[in-house]
CSV table of C-alpha atoms in Angstrom, one decimal:
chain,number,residue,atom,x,y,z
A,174,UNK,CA,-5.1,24.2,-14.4
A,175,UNK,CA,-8.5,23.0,-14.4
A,176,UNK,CA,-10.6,25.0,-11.8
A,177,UNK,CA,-12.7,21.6,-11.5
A,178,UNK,CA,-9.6,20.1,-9.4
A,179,UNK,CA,-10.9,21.9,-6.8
A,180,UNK,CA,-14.4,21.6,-6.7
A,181,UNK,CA,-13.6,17.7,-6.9
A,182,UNK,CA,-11.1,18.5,-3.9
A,183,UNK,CA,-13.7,19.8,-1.8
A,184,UNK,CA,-16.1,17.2,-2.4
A,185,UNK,CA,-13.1,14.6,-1.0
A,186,UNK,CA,-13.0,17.0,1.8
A,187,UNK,CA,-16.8,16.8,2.4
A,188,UNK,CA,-16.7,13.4,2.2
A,189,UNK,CA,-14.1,12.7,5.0
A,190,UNK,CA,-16.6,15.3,7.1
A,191,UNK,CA,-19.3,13.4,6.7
A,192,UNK,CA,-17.6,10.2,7.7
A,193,UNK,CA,-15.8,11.6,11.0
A,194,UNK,CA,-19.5,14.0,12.0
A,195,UNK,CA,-20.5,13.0,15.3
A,196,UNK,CA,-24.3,11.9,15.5
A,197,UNK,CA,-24.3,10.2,18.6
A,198,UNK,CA,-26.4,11.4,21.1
A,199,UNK,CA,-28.7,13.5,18.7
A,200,UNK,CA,-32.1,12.7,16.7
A,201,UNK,CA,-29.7,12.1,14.2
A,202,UNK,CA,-28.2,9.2,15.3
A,203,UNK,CA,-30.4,6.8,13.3
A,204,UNK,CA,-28.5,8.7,10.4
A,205,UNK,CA,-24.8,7.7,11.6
A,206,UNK,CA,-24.5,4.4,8.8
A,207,UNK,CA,-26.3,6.5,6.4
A,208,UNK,CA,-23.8,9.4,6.3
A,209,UNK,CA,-20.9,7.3,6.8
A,210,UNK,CA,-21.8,5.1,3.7
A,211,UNK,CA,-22.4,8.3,1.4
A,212,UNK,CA,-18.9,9.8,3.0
A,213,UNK,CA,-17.1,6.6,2.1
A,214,UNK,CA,-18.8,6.5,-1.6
A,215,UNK,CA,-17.9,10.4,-2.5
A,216,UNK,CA,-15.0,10.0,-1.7
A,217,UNK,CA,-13.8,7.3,-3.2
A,218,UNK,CA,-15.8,8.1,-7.0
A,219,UNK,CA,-13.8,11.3,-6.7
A,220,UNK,CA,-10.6,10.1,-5.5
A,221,UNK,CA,-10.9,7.7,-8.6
A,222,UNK,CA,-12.0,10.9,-10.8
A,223,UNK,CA,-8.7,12.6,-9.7
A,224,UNK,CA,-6.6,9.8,-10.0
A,225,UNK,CA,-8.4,9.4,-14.1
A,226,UNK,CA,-7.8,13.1,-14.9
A,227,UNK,CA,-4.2,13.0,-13.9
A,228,UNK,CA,-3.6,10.0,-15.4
A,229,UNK,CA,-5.2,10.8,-18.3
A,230,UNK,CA,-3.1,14.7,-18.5
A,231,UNK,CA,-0.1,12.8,-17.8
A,232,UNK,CA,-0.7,10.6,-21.4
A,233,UNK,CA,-1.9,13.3,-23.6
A,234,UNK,CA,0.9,14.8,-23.1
């Protein structure tokens, strides 16, 4: 298996973190749409990457 599976795993994982962090009530809370919109957008290019490679494996063979 390709060992970048993972490392696009984790990025999906990161992604779902960084939509659910909880900024309220900190000096980061001018950050919340920010980190929600870059959540959103990682993982959804590597949900689409994952979905391409398998699809892709699944052909070639």
């Amino acid at each position: 298996m390709n060992s970048w599976i993972f490392l696009f795993l984790a990025a999906i994982l990161s992604g779902f973190a960084l939509i659910e962090v909880p900024l309220a009530g900190t000096f980061l809370a001018s950050l919340a749409p920010f980190t929600t919109v870059v959540g959103v957008l990682t993982v959804l290019v590597f949900s689409l990457v994952l979905i391409y490679k398998g699809v892709k494996y699944l052909f070639n063979k």
